């Protein structure tokens, strides 16, 4: 994955959003953390992984992937807020456990990063979020393509006065 390109694209989008909403001097960290938590909840909801009371199937992959890259936008954006970049890590261990447990892990790491926004916690959060993508069955290429597409939609929304 070409992370540098994604960070650059995210920076351009964030700068545009901040300029258009007059927020260049605001600290948006806590709001972006909230946005990420909400996106992760929406993603979990579309997978229906925790809905033991229902027999309805998950949403189509396309819908789930769009929610996933919404979350990725905010993870990249949080890195930019703190001046961190993701450094690709080797896959050290097999991805065990269910999807619900993995969602809990990502939520936990978001909270940890909010409480203690170190580079180490950022790397852990990023990696756990990427592992979630693997668990959901998304290839790096499909994530990258979906990110490009949604980034474009987000620019268009600013143009259209979202
Ligand atoms: O500073 C920001 C604010 C929003 N978004 C993007 C991320 C998501 O793709 C989308 C979320 O918008 P809603 O659909 O939740 O309104 O906006 C950013 O990239 N940076």
Short mmCIF file of C-alpha atoms and ligand atoms in Angstrom, two decimals:
data_model
loop_
_atom_site.label_atom_id
_atom_site.label_comp_id
_atom_site.label_asym_id
_atom_site.label_seq_id
_atom_site.Cartn_x
_atom_site.Cartn_y
_atom_site.Cartn_z
CA UNK A 1 0.00 0.00 0.00
CA UNK A 2 1.27 3.43 -0.87
CA UNK A 3 0.58 5.03 2.49
CA UNK A 4 2.40 8.26 1.69
CA UNK A 5 -0.03 8.95 -1.17
CA UNK A 6 -3.03 8.29 1.08
CA UNK A 7 -1.66 10.57 3.81
CA UNK A 8 -1.10 13.30 1.19
CA UNK A 9 -4.62 12.92 -0.21
CA UNK A 10 -6.04 13.01 3.32
CA UNK A 11 -4.06 16.15 4.11
CA UNK A 12 -5.44 17.91 1.03
CA UNK A 13 -9.00 16.92 1.93
CA UNK A 14 -8.63 17.93 5.59
CA UNK A 15 -7.08 21.28 4.68
CA UNK A 16 -9.90 21.98 2.29
CA UNK A 17 -12.58 21.04 4.86
CA UNK A 18 -10.92 23.15 7.56
CA UNK A 19 -10.54 26.14 5.23
CA UNK A 20 -14.14 25.94 4.02
CA UNK A 21 -15.45 25.72 7.59
CA UNK A 22 -13.02 28.28 9.07
CA UNK A 23 -11.42 25.72 11.40
CA UNK A 24 -7.71 26.16 10.59
CA UNK A 25 -6.91 27.13 14.17
CA UNK A 26 -9.17 24.67 15.97
CA UNK A 27 -7.95 21.57 17.73
CA UNK A 28 -10.11 18.91 16.08
CA UNK A 29 -8.50 15.90 17.78
CA UNK A 30 -11.35 14.94 20.12
CA UNK A 31 -13.97 15.44 17.41
CA UNK A 32 -12.02 13.28 14.98
CA UNK A 33 -11.70 10.57 17.64
CA UNK A 34 -15.49 10.73 18.08
CA UNK A 35 -15.96 10.56 14.29
CA UNK A 36 -13.77 7.45 14.14
CA UNK A 37 -15.67 5.75 16.99
CA UNK A 38 -18.96 6.47 15.19
CA UNK A 39 -17.65 5.18 11.84
CA UNK A 40 -16.42 2.01 13.52
CA UNK A 41 -19.87 1.53 15.10
CA UNK A 42 -21.50 2.02 11.70
CA UNK A 43 -19.11 -0.51 10.21
CA UNK A 44 -19.87 -3.07 12.95
CA UNK A 45 -23.56 -2.45 12.38
CA UNK A 46 -23.34 -3.19 8.65
CA UNK A 47 -21.42 -6.45 9.27
CA UNK A 48 -24.14 -7.42 11.82
CA UNK A 49 -21.43 -9.55 13.48
CA UNK A 50 -22.80 -8.98 17.00
CA UNK A 51 -26.53 -9.26 16.18
CA UNK A 52 -27.15 -12.65 17.80
CA UNK A 53 -30.89 -11.90 17.85
CA UNK A 54 -31.20 -11.59 14.08
CA UNK A 55 -30.90 -13.95 11.12
CA UNK A 56 -30.51 -11.19 8.51
CA UNK A 57 -27.28 -11.43 6.51
CA UNK A 58 -24.59 -8.72 6.53
CA UNK A 59 -24.76 -5.86 4.02
CA UNK A 60 -23.04 -6.29 0.66
CA UNK A 61 -19.22 -6.06 0.64
CA UNK A 62 -19.39 -2.73 -1.19
CA UNK A 63 -21.39 -1.10 1.63
CA UNK A 64 -19.10 -2.56 4.31
CA UNK A 65 -15.98 -1.45 2.41
CA UNK A 66 -17.30 2.11 2.15
CA UNK A 67 -17.82 2.23 5.93
CA UNK A 68 -14.34 0.79 6.39
CA UNK A 69 -12.68 3.50 4.30
CA UNK A 70 -14.68 6.19 6.14
CA UNK A 71 -12.90 4.94 9.25
CA UNK A 72 -9.59 4.90 7.39
CA UNK A 73 -10.07 8.58 6.50
CA UNK A 74 -10.29 9.50 10.18
CA UNK A 75 -7.34 7.28 11.18
CA UNK A 76 -5.16 8.98 8.56
CA UNK A 77 -6.50 12.34 9.69
CA UNK A 78 -5.65 11.62 13.35
CA UNK A 79 -2.10 10.77 12.31
CA UNK A 80 -1.87 14.09 10.50
CA UNK A 81 -3.20 15.93 13.58
CA UNK A 82 -0.38 14.48 15.68
CA UNK A 83 2.35 14.43 13.04
CA UNK A 84 2.52 10.64 12.82
CA UNK A 85 2.68 8.36 9.77
CA UNK A 86 2.03 4.64 9.63
CA UNK A 87 5.10 2.45 9.26
CA UNK A 88 4.18 -0.84 7.61
CA UNK A 89 4.58 -3.77 10.01
CA UNK A 90 5.14 -7.46 9.37
CA UNK A 91 2.27 -9.80 10.12
CA UNK A 92 3.67 -11.40 13.28
CA UNK A 93 0.80 -13.56 14.45
CA UNK A 94 -2.20 -15.32 12.97
CA UNK A 95 -5.42 -13.35 13.26
CA UNK A 96 -7.35 -15.38 15.77
CA UNK A 97 -10.70 -14.66 17.37
CA UNK A 98 -14.02 -13.46 16.08
CA UNK A 99 -15.03 -10.24 14.43
CA UNK A 100 -16.81 -8.84 17.49
CA UNK A 101 -13.69 -9.33 19.62
CA UNK A 102 -11.64 -7.59 16.96
CA UNK A 103 -14.03 -4.62 16.91
CA UNK A 104 -13.64 -4.40 20.71
CA UNK A 105 -9.87 -4.39 20.22
CA UNK A 106 -10.02 -1.47 17.76
CA UNK A 107 -12.39 0.49 20.04
CA UNK A 108 -9.99 -0.11 22.92
CA UNK A 109 -7.03 1.15 20.92
CA UNK A 110 -8.89 4.28 19.84
CA UNK A 111 -9.53 5.08 23.51
CA UNK A 112 -5.92 4.31 24.40
CA UNK A 113 -4.71 6.64 21.65
CA UNK A 114 -7.07 9.38 22.83
CA UNK A 115 -5.83 9.08 26.43
CA UNK A 116 -2.19 8.78 25.43
CA UNK A 117 -1.59 9.93 21.83
CA UNK A 118 1.90 8.52 21.34
CA UNK A 119 3.37 7.29 18.05
CA UNK A 120 3.46 3.75 19.46
CA UNK A 121 -0.27 3.81 20.21
CA UNK A 122 -0.91 5.25 16.74
CA UNK A 123 1.02 2.40 15.08
CA UNK A 124 -0.91 -0.16 17.17
CA UNK A 125 -4.26 1.41 16.32
CA UNK A 126 -3.43 1.58 12.62
CA UNK A 127 -2.23 -2.04 12.49
CA UNK A 128 -5.27 -3.34 14.38
CA UNK A 129 -7.55 -1.42 12.00
CA UNK A 130 -5.72 -2.97 9.01
CA UNK A 131 -6.09 -6.42 10.58
CA UNK A 132 -9.82 -5.71 10.78
CA UNK A 133 -9.76 -5.13 7.01
CA UNK A 134 -8.04 -8.52 6.56
CA UNK A 135 -10.66 -10.17 8.78
CA UNK A 136 -13.40 -8.58 6.68
CA UNK A 137 -11.78 -10.12 3.58
CA UNK A 138 -10.65 -6.90 1.87
CA UNK A 139 -7.48 -6.86 -0.21
CA UNK A 140 -5.08 -3.90 0.01
CA UNK A 141 -5.94 -3.04 -3.58
CA UNK A 142 -9.70 -2.94 -2.92
CA UNK A 143 -9.14 -0.77 0.18
CA UNK A 144 -6.93 1.63 -1.78
CA UNK A 145 -9.42 1.88 -4.66
CA UNK A 146 -12.34 2.44 -2.28
CA UNK A 147 -10.34 5.09 -0.40
CA UNK A 148 -9.60 6.98 -3.65
CA UNK A 149 -13.26 6.82 -4.61
CA UNK A 150 -14.57 8.05 -1.24
CA UNK A 151 -11.92 10.76 -1.02
CA UNK A 152 -13.21 12.08 -4.34
CA UNK A 153 -16.82 11.94 -3.06
CA UNK A 154 -15.73 13.90 0.03
CA UNK A 155 -14.19 16.62 -2.17
CA UNK A 156 -17.35 16.72 -4.26
CA UNK A 157 -19.46 17.08 -1.11
CA UNK A 158 -17.46 20.16 -0.12
CA UNK A 159 -18.02 21.57 -3.61
CA UNK A 160 -21.75 20.93 -3.31
CA UNK A 161 -21.98 22.50 0.16
CA UNK A 162 -22.34 19.32 2.29
O1 LIG B 1 -11.87 16.39 8.58
C1 LIG B 1 -12.50 15.51 7.95
C2 LIG B 1 -13.89 15.35 8.07
C3 LIG B 1 -14.53 14.36 7.34
N1 LIG B 1 -13.83 13.54 6.54
C4 LIG B 1 -14.48 12.46 5.76
C5 LIG B 1 -14.23 11.07 6.29
C6 LIG B 1 -15.46 10.27 5.88
O2 LIG B 1 -15.19 9.63 4.61
C7 LIG B 1 -16.54 11.32 5.71
C8 LIG B 1 -17.56 11.18 6.82
O3 LIG B 1 -18.66 11.93 6.52
P1 LIG B 1 -20.17 11.50 6.96
O4 LIG B 1 -20.70 10.67 5.82
O5 LIG B 1 -20.05 10.68 8.24
O6 LIG B 1 -20.87 12.82 7.14
O7 LIG B 1 -15.90 12.60 5.75
C9 LIG B 1 -12.46 13.68 6.43
O8 LIG B 1 -11.81 12.93 5.69
N2 LIG B 1 -11.82 14.66 7.13
#
